[in-house]
mmCIF file of C-alpha atoms in Angstrom:
data_model
loop_
_atom_site.group_PDB
_atom_site.id
_atom_site.type_symbol
_atom_site.label_atom_id
_atom_site.label_comp_id
_atom_site.label_asym_id
_atom_site.label_seq_id
_atom_site.Cartn_x
_atom_site.Cartn_y
_atom_site.Cartn_z
ATOM 1 C CA MET A 1 17.254 -4.495 72.198
ATOM 2 C CA ARG A 2 16.606 -7.855 71.794
ATOM 3 C CA LEU A 3 14.086 -8.206 68.975
ATOM 4 C CA THR A 4 11.664 -10.844 69.343
ATOM 5 C CA LYS A 5 7.980 -11.364 68.845
ATOM 6 C CA PRO A 6 4.946 -9.297 70.800
ATOM 7 C CA THR A 7 2.711 -11.583 72.510
ATOM 8 C CA LEU A 8 -0.754 -11.739 72.866
ATOM 9 C CA PHE A 9 -2.085 -8.917 75.484
ATOM 10 C CA THR A 10 -3.943 -10.064 78.552
ATOM 11 C CA ASN A 11 -5.387 -8.105 80.791
ATOM 12 C CA ILE A 12 -7.220 -9.700 84.204
ATOM 13 C CA PRO A 13 -10.851 -8.954 84.592
ATOM 14 C CA VAL A 14 -12.685 -7.503 87.078
ATOM 15 C CA THR A 15 -16.588 -7.786 87.474
ATOM 16 C CA CYS A 16 -19.505 -8.159 89.882
ATOM 17 C CA GLU A 17 -23.449 -9.332 90.193
ATOM 18 C CA GLU A 18 -25.216 -5.935 89.114
ATOM 19 C CA ARG A 19 -26.932 -5.956 92.835
ATOM 20 C CA ASP A 20 -23.401 -5.577 93.636
ATOM 21 C CA LEU A 21 -22.882 -2.235 95.549
ATOM 22 C CA PRO A 22 -20.035 -1.394 91.765
ATOM 23 C CA GLY A 23 -23.351 -2.180 90.492
ATOM 24 C CA ASP A 24 -22.525 -2.689 85.889
ATOM 25 C CA LEU A 25 -19.990 -0.205 86.683
ATOM 26 C CA PHE A 26 -17.595 -3.021 86.530
ATOM 27 C CA ASN A 27 -18.781 -4.086 83.469
ATOM 28 C CA GLN A 28 -18.999 -0.818 81.340
ATOM 29 C CA LEU A 29 -15.580 -0.528 82.064
ATOM 30 C CA MET A 30 -14.937 -3.813 80.789
ATOM 31 C CA LYS A 31 -16.493 -3.008 77.683
ATOM 32 C CA ASP A 32 -15.422 0.603 76.890
ATOM 33 C CA ASP A 33 -11.273 -1.399 77.408
ATOM 34 C CA PRO A 34 -9.452 -0.930 74.178
ATOM 35 C CA SER A 35 -7.794 -4.697 74.432
ATOM 36 C CA THR A 36 -10.854 -6.342 75.501
ATOM 37 C CA VAL A 37 -13.017 -8.693 72.930
ATOM 38 C CA LYS A 38 -16.686 -6.675 71.876
ATOM 39 C CA GLY A 39 -18.632 -9.437 73.107
ATOM 40 C CA ALA A 40 -16.530 -11.218 75.341
ATOM 41 C CA GLU A 41 -15.181 -8.863 77.805
ATOM 42 C CA THR A 42 -14.589 -11.220 80.550
ATOM 43 C CA LEU A 43 -12.052 -13.328 78.372
ATOM 44 C CA MET A 44 -7.801 -13.078 79.109
ATOM 45 C CA LEU A 45 -6.998 -12.887 76.396
ATOM 46 C CA GLY A 46 -7.321 -9.761 74.048
ATOM 47 C CA GLU A 47 -7.304 -8.692 70.304
ATOM 48 C CA MET A 48 -4.052 -5.856 71.070
ATOM 49 C CA LEU A 49 -0.614 -7.181 70.648
ATOM 50 C CA THR A 50 2.195 -5.677 73.306
ATOM 51 C CA LEU A 51 6.070 -5.319 73.010
ATOM 52 C CA PRO A 52 8.683 -7.386 75.455
ATOM 53 C CA GLN A 53 8.947 -6.133 78.982
ATOM 54 C CA ASN A 54 11.862 -8.115 79.320
ATOM 55 C CA PHE A 55 14.792 -10.329 77.186
ATOM 56 C CA GLY A 56 12.516 -13.074 77.356
ATOM 57 C CA ASN A 57 14.576 -16.847 77.257
ATOM 58 C CA ILE A 58 16.745 -17.905 74.517
ATOM 59 C CA PHE A 59 16.622 -21.453 73.463
ATOM 60 C CA LEU A 60 19.430 -23.264 71.239
ATOM 61 C CA GLY A 61 18.241 -23.981 68.321
ATOM 62 C CA GLU A 62 16.406 -20.529 67.760
ATOM 63 C CA THR A 63 17.623 -16.985 66.140
ATOM 64 C CA PHE A 64 19.215 -14.523 68.441
ATOM 65 C CA SER A 65 18.247 -10.921 67.029
ATOM 66 C CA SER A 66 19.111 -8.039 68.164
ATOM 67 C CA TYR A 67 19.087 -3.806 67.580
ATOM 68 C CA ILE A 68 22.179 -1.697 67.934
ATOM 69 C CA SER A 69 22.188 2.193 68.846
ATOM 70 C CA VAL A 70 24.846 4.312 68.939
ATOM 71 C CA HIS A 71 23.320 8.078 69.474
ATOM 72 C CA ASN A 72 25.512 10.737 69.541
ATOM 73 C CA ASP A 73 24.408 12.972 73.244
ATOM 74 C CA SER A 74 27.507 15.403 72.779
ATOM 75 C CA HIS A 75 26.348 18.741 71.313
ATOM 76 C CA GLN A 76 29.992 18.197 69.012
ATOM 77 C CA VAL A 77 30.278 16.071 65.649
ATOM 78 C CA VAL A 78 32.516 13.297 65.696
ATOM 79 C CA LYS A 79 34.453 11.364 63.287
ATOM 80 C CA ASP A 80 35.474 7.858 62.545
ATOM 81 C CA ILE A 81 32.576 5.914 64.234
ATOM 82 C CA LEU A 82 33.184 1.824 64.232
ATOM 83 C CA VAL A 83 30.489 0.064 65.436
ATOM 84 C CA LYS A 84 31.483 -3.625 66.356
ATOM 85 C CA ALA A 85 29.908 -6.456 67.839
ATOM 86 C CA ASP A 86 30.363 -9.921 68.812
ATOM 87 C CA LEU A 87 29.434 -13.008 70.148
ATOM 88 C CA GLN A 88 31.114 -14.599 73.018
ATOM 89 C CA THR A 89 30.078 -18.069 74.127
ATOM 90 C CA SER A 90 31.867 -21.066 76.481
ATOM 91 C CA SER A 91 34.033 -22.234 73.049
ATOM 92 C CA GLN A 92 34.212 -19.205 70.597
ATOM 93 C CA ARG A 93 33.961 -16.304 69.937
ATOM 94 C CA LEU A 94 32.184 -14.496 66.753
ATOM 95 C CA ASN A 95 31.979 -11.115 64.993
ATOM 96 C CA LEU A 96 28.249 -9.969 63.881
ATOM 97 C CA SER A 97 28.851 -6.965 62.790
ATOM 98 C CA ALA A 98 27.310 -6.237 59.276
ATOM 99 C CA SER A 99 29.710 -3.887 58.086
ATOM 100 C CA THR A 100 33.099 -3.111 58.992
ATOM 101 C CA ALA A 101 33.828 -0.070 57.498
ATOM 102 C CA ALA A 102 33.651 2.663 59.554
ATOM 103 C CA VAL A 103 31.261 5.568 59.757
ATOM 104 C CA ALA A 104 32.603 9.150 58.400
ATOM 105 C CA GLU A 105 31.133 11.771 60.551
ATOM 106 C CA LEU A 106 28.334 11.526 63.954
ATOM 107 C CA LYS A 107 26.626 14.902 64.753
ATOM 108 C CA PRO A 108 24.719 15.631 67.661
ATOM 109 C CA ASP A 109 21.304 13.838 68.415
ATOM 110 C CA CYS A 110 22.013 11.348 65.137
ATOM 111 C CA CYS A 111 22.464 7.959 65.436
ATOM 112 C CA ILE A 112 23.895 4.642 63.842
ATOM 113 C CA ASP A 113 21.742 1.647 63.890
ATOM 114 C CA ASP A 114 22.312 -1.940 63.341
ATOM 115 C CA VAL A 115 20.439 -5.301 63.002
ATOM 116 C CA ILE A 116 22.003 -8.708 64.121
ATOM 117 C CA HIS A 117 21.194 -11.896 63.720
ATOM 118 C CA HIS A 118 22.875 -14.959 64.760
ATOM 119 C CA GLU A 119 21.043 -18.349 64.662
ATOM 120 C CA VAL A 120 22.389 -20.068 68.373
ATOM 121 C CA LYS A 121 24.006 -23.978 68.529
ATOM 122 C CA GLU A 122 25.718 -23.734 72.266
ATOM 123 C CA ILE A 123 23.888 -23.839 75.261
ATOM 124 C CA GLY A 124 24.781 -21.433 78.151
ATOM 125 C CA THR A 125 26.113 -18.654 79.026
ATOM 126 C CA HIS A 126 26.585 -16.247 75.953
ATOM 127 C CA ILE A 127 28.191 -12.627 76.134
ATOM 128 C CA LEU A 128 26.986 -9.861 73.356
ATOM 129 C CA VAL A 129 30.311 -7.215 74.102
ATOM 130 C CA CYS A 130 29.657 -4.194 72.127
ATOM 131 C CA ALA A 131 32.410 -1.853 71.096
ATOM 132 C CA VAL A 132 32.282 1.779 69.651
ATOM 133 C CA SER A 133 35.248 3.619 68.771
ATOM 134 C CA TYR A 134 35.499 7.834 67.737
ATOM 135 C CA THR A 135 37.831 10.949 67.135
ATOM 136 C CA THR A 136 36.814 13.603 68.484
ATOM 137 C CA GLN A 137 36.653 17.082 66.945
ATOM 138 C CA THR A 138 40.677 17.239 68.931
ATOM 139 C CA GLY A 139 41.430 14.756 67.225
ATOM 140 C CA GLU A 140 41.122 12.191 70.777
ATOM 141 C CA LYS A 141 40.741 9.279 70.708
ATOM 142 C CA MET A 142 37.990 7.533 72.151
ATOM 143 C CA TYR A 143 36.454 3.436 73.201
ATOM 144 C CA PHE A 144 34.479 2.057 74.633
ATOM 145 C CA ARG A 145 32.713 -1.441 75.594
ATOM 146 C CA LYS A 146 29.364 -2.932 76.454
ATOM 147 C CA PHE A 147 28.426 -6.286 78.126
ATOM 148 C CA PHE A 148 24.970 -7.373 77.681
ATOM 149 C CA LYS A 149 25.198 -11.554 79.611
ATOM 150 C CA PHE A 150 22.186 -13.557 78.931
ATOM 151 C CA GLN A 151 21.545 -17.731 78.912
ATOM 152 C CA VAL A 152 20.331 -19.994 75.798
ATOM 153 C CA LEU A 153 18.970 -22.739 77.528
ATOM 154 C CA LYS A 154 17.758 -26.847 75.965
ATOM 155 C CA PRO A 155 14.103 -26.734 74.577
ATOM 156 C CA LEU A 156 13.829 -30.199 73.517
ATOM 157 C CA ASP A 157 14.917 -33.874 75.556
ATOM 158 C CA VAL A 158 15.710 -36.348 73.033
ATOM 159 C CA LYS A 159 16.325 -39.839 73.705
ATOM 160 C CA THR A 160 16.751 -42.859 71.210
ATOM 161 C CA LYS A 161 16.675 -46.479 71.038
ATOM 162 C CA PHE A 162 16.744 -49.037 68.388
ATOM 163 C CA TYR A 163 15.606 -51.926 67.708
ATOM 164 C CA ASN A 164 16.739 -55.311 65.329
ATOM 165 C CA ALA A 165 14.086 -57.168 63.584
ATOM 166 C CA GLU A 166 16.006 -60.159 61.335
ATOM 167 C CA SER A 167 13.230 -59.932 58.326
ATOM 168 C CA ASP A 168 15.834 -61.894 56.264
ATOM 169 C CA LEU A 169 16.792 -64.530 58.247
ATOM 170 C CA SER A 170 19.327 -65.176 55.592
ATOM 171 C CA SER A 171 21.021 -62.492 55.826
ATOM 172 C CA VAL A 172 22.800 -60.835 59.293
ATOM 173 C CA THR A 173 22.192 -57.112 57.952
ATOM 174 C CA ASP A 174 18.114 -56.783 59.169
ATOM 175 C CA GLU A 175 15.922 -53.712 59.211
ATOM 176 C CA VAL A 176 16.905 -51.249 62.099
ATOM 177 C CA PHE A 177 13.932 -49.797 64.196
ATOM 178 C CA LEU A 178 15.116 -46.036 65.740
ATOM 179 C CA GLU A 179 12.625 -44.208 68.343
ATOM 180 C CA ALA A 180 12.695 -41.538 68.873
ATOM 181 C CA GLN A 181 11.236 -39.951 72.341
ATOM 182 C CA ILE A 182 11.083 -35.826 72.089
ATOM 183 C CA GLN A 183 10.455 -33.628 75.104
ATOM 184 C CA ASN A 184 8.986 -30.018 74.776
ATOM 185 C CA ILE A 185 11.542 -28.944 78.151
ATOM 186 C CA THR A 186 9.866 -25.065 77.573
ATOM 187 C CA THR A 187 6.910 -22.904 79.100
ATOM 188 C CA SER A 188 5.296 -23.040 76.405
ATOM 189 C CA PRO A 189 4.017 -25.173 73.546
ATOM 190 C CA MET A 190 5.343 -25.756 70.294
ATOM 191 C CA PHE A 191 4.472 -26.843 66.357
ATOM 192 C CA MET A 192 5.714 -29.277 65.395
ATOM 193 C CA GLU A 193 6.949 -28.544 61.918
ATOM 194 C CA LYS A 194 8.898 -31.465 60.905
ATOM 195 C CA VAL A 195 11.425 -34.312 62.440
ATOM 196 C CA SER A 196 12.425 -36.396 60.322
ATOM 197 C CA LEU A 197 15.827 -38.705 59.869
ATOM 198 C CA GLU A 198 18.455 -38.155 57.465
ATOM 199 C CA PRO A 199 20.418 -41.010 57.356
ATOM 200 C CA SER A 200 23.717 -42.427 56.312
ATOM 201 C CA ILE A 201 24.942 -43.325 53.018
ATOM 202 C CA MET A 202 24.929 -47.158 53.922
ATOM 203 C CA TYR A 203 21.157 -46.542 55.353
ATOM 204 C CA ASN A 204 17.558 -46.198 53.207
ATOM 205 C CA VAL A 205 14.838 -45.252 55.934
ATOM 206 C CA ALA A 206 11.562 -44.895 55.792
ATOM 207 C CA GLU A 207 8.991 -42.914 58.302
ATOM 208 C CA LEU A 208 6.421 -44.864 60.133
ATOM 209 C CA ASN A 209 4.653 -41.862 61.644
ATOM 210 C CA ALA A 210 1.781 -41.645 59.182
ATOM 211 C CA VAL A 211 -1.191 -43.749 57.494
ATOM 212 C CA SER A 212 -2.811 -43.974 54.940
ATOM 213 C CA GLN A 213 -6.289 -43.721 54.463
ATOM 214 C CA SER A 214 -8.355 -42.798 51.374
ATOM 215 C CA GLY A 215 -5.812 -43.076 49.310
ATOM 216 C CA LYS A 216 -4.242 -40.007 51.817
ATOM 217 C CA SER A 217 -1.386 -39.939 54.062
ATOM 218 C CA ILE A 218 -2.348 -38.891 57.859
ATOM 219 C CA SER A 219 0.125 -38.703 60.398
ATOM 220 C CA THR A 220 -0.647 -40.472 63.729
ATOM 221 C CA PHE A 221 -0.562 -37.245 65.541
ATOM 222 C CA GLY A 222 -3.803 -35.382 64.044
ATOM 223 C CA THR A 223 -3.964 -32.584 61.278
ATOM 224 C CA ARG A 224 -2.861 -30.207 64.674
ATOM 225 C CA THR A 225 1.068 -31.474 65.810
ATOM 226 C CA TYR A 226 1.224 -29.161 68.958
ATOM 227 C CA LEU A 227 3.565 -30.369 71.768
ATOM 228 C CA GLN A 228 2.296 -28.642 74.885
ATOM 229 C CA PRO A 229 5.553 -28.081 77.928
ATOM 230 C CA MET A 230 6.523 -31.197 79.009
ATOM 231 C CA ASP A 231 4.910 -33.792 76.851
ATOM 232 C CA THR A 232 6.545 -36.404 74.647
ATOM 233 C CA ARG A 233 5.891 -37.926 71.685
ATOM 234 C CA GLN A 234 7.302 -40.915 70.000
ATOM 235 C CA TYR A 235 8.480 -41.116 66.717
ATOM 236 C CA LEU A 236 9.501 -44.113 64.999
ATOM 237 C CA TYR A 237 11.918 -44.602 61.723
ATOM 238 C CA CYS A 238 12.410 -48.314 59.940
ATOM 239 C CA LEU A 239 16.043 -48.460 58.391
ATOM 240 C CA LYS A 240 17.250 -51.347 55.936
ATOM 241 C CA PRO A 241 20.773 -51.498 54.352
ATOM 242 C CA LYS A 242 21.234 -50.331 50.652
ATOM 243 C CA GLN A 243 22.165 -53.388 48.492
ATOM 244 C CA GLU A 244 25.751 -52.533 47.854
ATOM 245 C CA PHE A 245 26.546 -52.985 51.869
ATOM 246 C CA ALA A 246 23.658 -55.735 52.319
ATOM 247 C CA GLU A 247 26.048 -58.190 50.691
ATOM 248 C CA LYS A 248 28.964 -56.618 52.871
ATOM 249 C CA ALA A 249 28.277 -58.181 56.057
ATOM 250 C CA GLY A 250 31.768 -57.361 57.506
ATOM 251 C CA VAL A 251 30.862 -53.876 57.165
ATOM 252 C CA ILE A 252 27.303 -53.411 59.232
ATOM 253 C CA LYS A 253 29.013 -55.616 61.773
ATOM 254 C CA GLY A 254 30.051 -53.718 64.988
ATOM 255 C CA VAL A 255 29.631 -49.284 66.038
ATOM 256 C CA THR A 256 27.634 -48.043 62.844
ATOM 257 C CA VAL A 257 26.656 -44.522 62.374
ATOM 258 C CA ILE A 258 23.021 -44.339 61.788
ATOM 259 C CA GLY A 259 21.960 -40.751 60.661
ATOM 260 C CA LYS A 260 20.565 -37.503 62.743
ATOM 261 C CA LEU A 261 17.786 -36.117 63.454
ATOM 262 C CA ASP A 262 16.311 -32.851 61.959
ATOM 263 C CA ILE A 263 13.572 -30.970 64.407
ATOM 264 C CA VAL A 264 11.975 -28.006 63.233
ATOM 265 C CA TRP A 265 9.044 -26.171 65.492
ATOM 266 C CA LYS A 266 7.252 -22.681 65.724
ATOM 267 C CA THR A 267 6.930 -21.178 68.955
ATOM 268 C CA ASN A 268 3.958 -18.819 69.817
ATOM 269 C CA LEU A 269 3.919 -16.319 67.027
ATOM 270 C CA GLY A 270 5.766 -18.400 64.613
ATOM 271 C CA GLU A 271 9.018 -18.147 65.823
ATOM 272 C CA ARG A 272 11.321 -20.719 64.012
ATOM 273 C CA GLY A 273 14.292 -22.669 65.904
ATOM 274 C CA ARG A 274 16.152 -25.600 64.529
ATOM 275 C CA LEU A 275 17.968 -29.204 66.299
ATOM 276 C CA GLN A 276 20.210 -31.246 64.576
ATOM 277 C CA THR A 277 21.387 -34.318 66.877
ATOM 278 C CA SER A 278 25.035 -35.975 66.581
ATOM 279 C CA GLN A 279 25.246 -38.812 64.808
ATOM 280 C CA LEU A 280 23.462 -41.150 66.113
ATOM 281 C CA GLN A 281 25.228 -44.572 66.513
ATOM 282 C CA ARG A 282 24.584 -48.714 67.042
ATOM 283 C CA MET A 283 25.869 -51.620 68.128
ATOM 284 C CA ALA A 284 25.126 -53.910 64.937
ATOM 285 C CA PRO A 285 23.743 -57.400 66.134
ATOM 286 C CA GLY A 286 27.166 -60.062 66.529
ATOM 287 C CA TYR A 287 26.357 -63.746 66.144
ATOM 288 C CA GLY A 288 29.366 -65.386 66.293
ATOM 289 C CA ASP A 289 30.812 -68.349 64.660
ATOM 290 C CA VAL A 290 27.168 -70.044 64.183
ATOM 291 C CA ARG A 291 23.724 -68.419 64.155
ATOM 292 C CA LEU A 292 20.262 -70.390 64.783
ATOM 293 C CA SER A 293 17.218 -68.725 63.248
ATOM 294 C CA LEU A 294 13.893 -69.975 63.049
ATOM 295 C CA GLU A 295 12.419 -70.054 59.892
ATOM 296 C CA THR A 296 9.012 -70.784 60.673
ATOM 297 C CA ILE A 297 6.984 -71.532 63.954
ATOM 298 C CA PRO A 298 2.883 -71.583 64.477
ATOM 299 C CA ASP A 299 2.022 -68.396 66.845
ATOM 300 C CA THR A 300 -0.285 -70.826 69.064
ATOM 301 C CA VAL A 301 0.007 -74.088 69.762
ATOM 302 C CA ASN A 302 -2.448 -76.326 72.026
ATOM 303 C CA LEU A 303 -1.342 -77.698 75.438
ATOM 304 C CA GLU A 304 0.192 -80.573 75.574
ATOM 305 C CA GLU A 305 0.320 -81.611 71.643
ATOM 306 C CA PRO A 306 3.094 -81.508 69.475
ATOM 307 C CA PHE A 307 3.953 -78.857 67.315
ATOM 308 C CA ASP A 308 7.056 -78.337 63.936
ATOM 309 C CA ILE A 309 9.370 -75.510 64.753
ATOM 310 C CA THR A 310 11.970 -75.167 61.231
ATOM 311 C CA CYS A 311 15.352 -74.003 62.245
ATOM 312 C CA LYS A 312 17.972 -72.059 60.077
ATOM 313 C CA ILE A 313 21.251 -72.843 61.279
ATOM 314 C CA THR A 314 24.555 -70.602 59.433
ATOM 315 C CA ASN A 315 28.141 -70.589 59.701
ATOM 316 C CA CYS A 316 29.173 -67.088 60.004
ATOM 317 C CA SER A 317 32.779 -68.121 59.665
ATOM 318 C CA SER A 318 34.216 -67.300 56.737
ATOM 319 C CA GLU A 319 37.264 -70.542 57.026
ATOM 320 C CA ARG A 320 36.396 -72.839 58.991
ATOM 321 C CA THR A 321 34.402 -76.263 58.296
ATOM 322 C CA MET A 322 32.525 -76.763 61.203
ATOM 323 C CA ASP A 323 31.219 -80.506 62.639
ATOM 324 C CA LEU A 324 27.954 -80.040 64.332
ATOM 325 C CA VAL A 325 26.347 -81.736 66.912
ATOM 326 C CA LEU A 326 22.496 -80.880 67.985
ATOM 327 C CA GLU A 327 21.726 -81.728 71.528
ATOM 328 C CA MET A 328 17.789 -80.480 73.112
ATOM 329 C CA CYS A 329 17.600 -79.889 76.608
ATOM 330 C CA ASN A 330 14.076 -79.862 77.938
ATOM 331 C CA THR A 331 13.082 -76.688 80.151
ATOM 332 C CA ASN A 332 10.588 -76.795 82.729
ATOM 333 C CA SER A 333 7.225 -76.315 80.238
ATOM 334 C CA ILE A 334 8.991 -76.905 76.802
ATOM 335 C CA HIS A 335 9.528 -80.834 75.769
ATOM 336 C CA TRP A 336 11.887 -81.799 72.434
ATOM 337 C CA CYS A 337 10.667 -84.626 70.748
ATOM 338 C CA GLY A 338 13.809 -86.833 69.000
ATOM 339 C CA VAL A 339 16.830 -87.705 69.044
ATOM 340 C CA SER A 340 19.591 -85.630 71.376
ATOM 341 C CA GLY A 341 23.041 -85.631 70.132
ATOM 342 C CA ARG A 342 22.872 -86.568 66.838
ATOM 343 C CA GLN A 343 24.642 -85.699 64.186
ATOM 344 C CA LEU A 344 24.583 -82.584 61.633
ATOM 345 C CA GLY A 345 27.443 -83.588 59.694
ATOM 346 C CA LYS A 346 29.063 -81.044 58.125
ATOM 347 C CA LEU A 347 28.767 -77.230 57.716
ATOM 348 C CA HIS A 348 31.417 -75.272 55.473
ATOM 349 C CA PRO A 349 32.013 -71.176 55.400
ATOM 350 C CA ILE A 350 29.026 -69.271 54.804
ATOM 351 C CA SER A 351 26.847 -71.593 54.078
ATOM 352 C CA SER A 352 23.820 -73.049 55.848
ATOM 353 C CA LEU A 353 20.975 -76.195 56.682
ATOM 354 C CA HIS A 354 17.608 -76.179 57.278
ATOM 355 C CA LEU A 355 16.041 -78.180 60.629
ATOM 356 C CA THR A 356 11.957 -78.673 61.473
ATOM 357 C CA LEU A 357 12.209 -79.934 65.308
ATOM 358 C CA THR A 358 9.387 -81.010 67.030
ATOM 359 C CA LEU A 359 8.599 -79.923 70.490
ATOM 360 C CA LEU A 360 5.716 -80.329 73.450
ATOM 361 C CA SER A 361 4.664 -77.605 75.640
ATOM 362 C CA SER A 362 3.365 -78.714 79.275
ATOM 363 C CA VAL A 363 2.389 -75.204 80.896
ATOM 364 C CA GLN A 364 -0.788 -72.921 79.551
ATOM 365 C CA GLY A 365 0.188 -68.912 78.910
ATOM 366 C CA LEU A 366 3.364 -67.485 76.308
ATOM 367 C CA GLN A 367 5.941 -70.136 77.011
ATOM 368 C CA SER A 368 9.622 -68.954 75.370
ATOM 369 C CA VAL A 369 11.454 -71.508 73.419
ATOM 370 C CA SER A 370 15.081 -73.115 74.495
ATOM 371 C CA GLY A 371 17.246 -75.633 75.396
ATOM 372 C CA LEU A 372 19.185 -75.895 72.196
ATOM 373 C CA ARG A 373 23.219 -76.678 72.052
ATOM 374 C CA LEU A 374 24.970 -76.748 69.039
ATOM 375 C CA THR A 375 28.569 -78.370 69.675
ATOM 376 C CA ASP A 376 31.701 -78.206 66.835
ATOM 377 C CA THR A 377 33.198 -80.930 67.633
ATOM 378 C CA PHE A 378 36.439 -79.482 66.103
ATOM 379 C CA LEU A 379 37.278 -77.179 68.443
ATOM 380 C CA LYS A 380 35.332 -79.272 71.205
ATOM 381 C CA ARG A 381 33.009 -75.770 71.663
ATOM 382 C CA THR A 382 29.627 -75.621 72.311
ATOM 383 C CA TYR A 383 26.745 -73.174 71.354
ATOM 384 C CA GLU A 384 24.203 -72.174 73.937
ATOM 385 C CA TYR A 385 20.615 -71.020 72.294
ATOM 386 C CA ASP A 386 17.926 -70.030 74.651
ATOM 387 C CA ASP A 387 14.870 -67.886 74.308
ATOM 388 C CA ILE A 388 14.829 -68.303 70.684
ATOM 389 C CA ALA A 389 11.115 -67.107 70.244
ATOM 390 C CA GLN A 390 7.516 -67.557 72.270
ATOM 391 C CA VAL A 391 4.580 -68.970 71.384
ATOM 392 C CA CYS A 392 1.430 -69.109 73.303
ATOM 393 C CA VAL A 393 -0.090 -72.311 74.564
ATOM 394 C CA VAL A 394 -3.307 -72.787 75.146
ATOM 395 C CA SER A 395 -6.178 -75.526 76.096
ATOM 396 C CA SER A 396 -7.370 -77.025 73.381
ATOM 397 C CA LYS A 397 -11.432 -76.794 74.042
ATOM 398 C CA ILE A 398 -10.114 -73.042 74.101
ATOM 399 C CA LYS A 399 -8.776 -73.185 71.197
ATOM 400 C CA GLU A 400 -11.797 -74.723 69.151
ATOM 401 C CA ASN A 401 -13.905 -72.460 69.943
#
């Protein structure tokens, strides 16, 4: 027998108007029904609990509990009774018996009881194998098994997205934002007790799922963090490389392990479930040999009026000196002001230079800054930089108002 929490008893209210043929009969029967709520007899929800009527659903991360009873139906005393309970999954076989010692004897109409628990960590088909061996009064050894098959379902659908933020333009190891989308794919509501990110040794993490009000931290999801069936909720986390790893740019490059999500929830009557994702991996952005980033840029500019931006050019190579030439190519909306093809001089390894450029836009709206080209005269290699940033272009009259 599977051990699960009981459920609230529900009844189907049957009522009618007093002028109908049954009169007040149905209403009186509901008032006399012990399972109804006094004063609210027409509500389906009652005050009584009912034991599970079927095996029910088992979800990944929950604890499977079962009651095993071996009863002596005969009129003879049996000896050396050994009860063994194994759980067979698609990848392993687990022994769940609390004791491996044999019971000396079992008298007629007596029982051997055992309760087993197991935290379910795999989805798919599970088979509970209960084996019993004993010896009869004549010394004959007997053995039999029973099998109980059940399916373990997936309770949550978890999707993750990474966003790179260039918070520190002097470093190639910037902040990483992780968005975790968690969907309840069961048929009942969940109370989300905890959703946290356990970072790897290279990162520190800050949760962005609460706001500060009057010195108190208030969850962005409200005081009742229930997740209804098929509903989705987004959790946001900010990860920053630790100082000892941020100083070693080569360590963070390529594929890095971010950490894993730890999710704890409760269902109707407090049954707890817990899931941990596998290690989340993120591909760090590559900047090549030369990195161009923006130090300053205005948010809003006037139409057909020049404005300045400050660029930072970094030689990411640790061995090679570059001799750079800057070219500025106009687009349909962005026009560069100044001399294109000018020499920037030599740029030594792991060093940078700052450059102020002037441009204007001939089209209103949100415009993308594009068209910069850097050429290394030593290797005759050209680096193209488009969609560097975006700027909002408005009419001068609108901005004055």
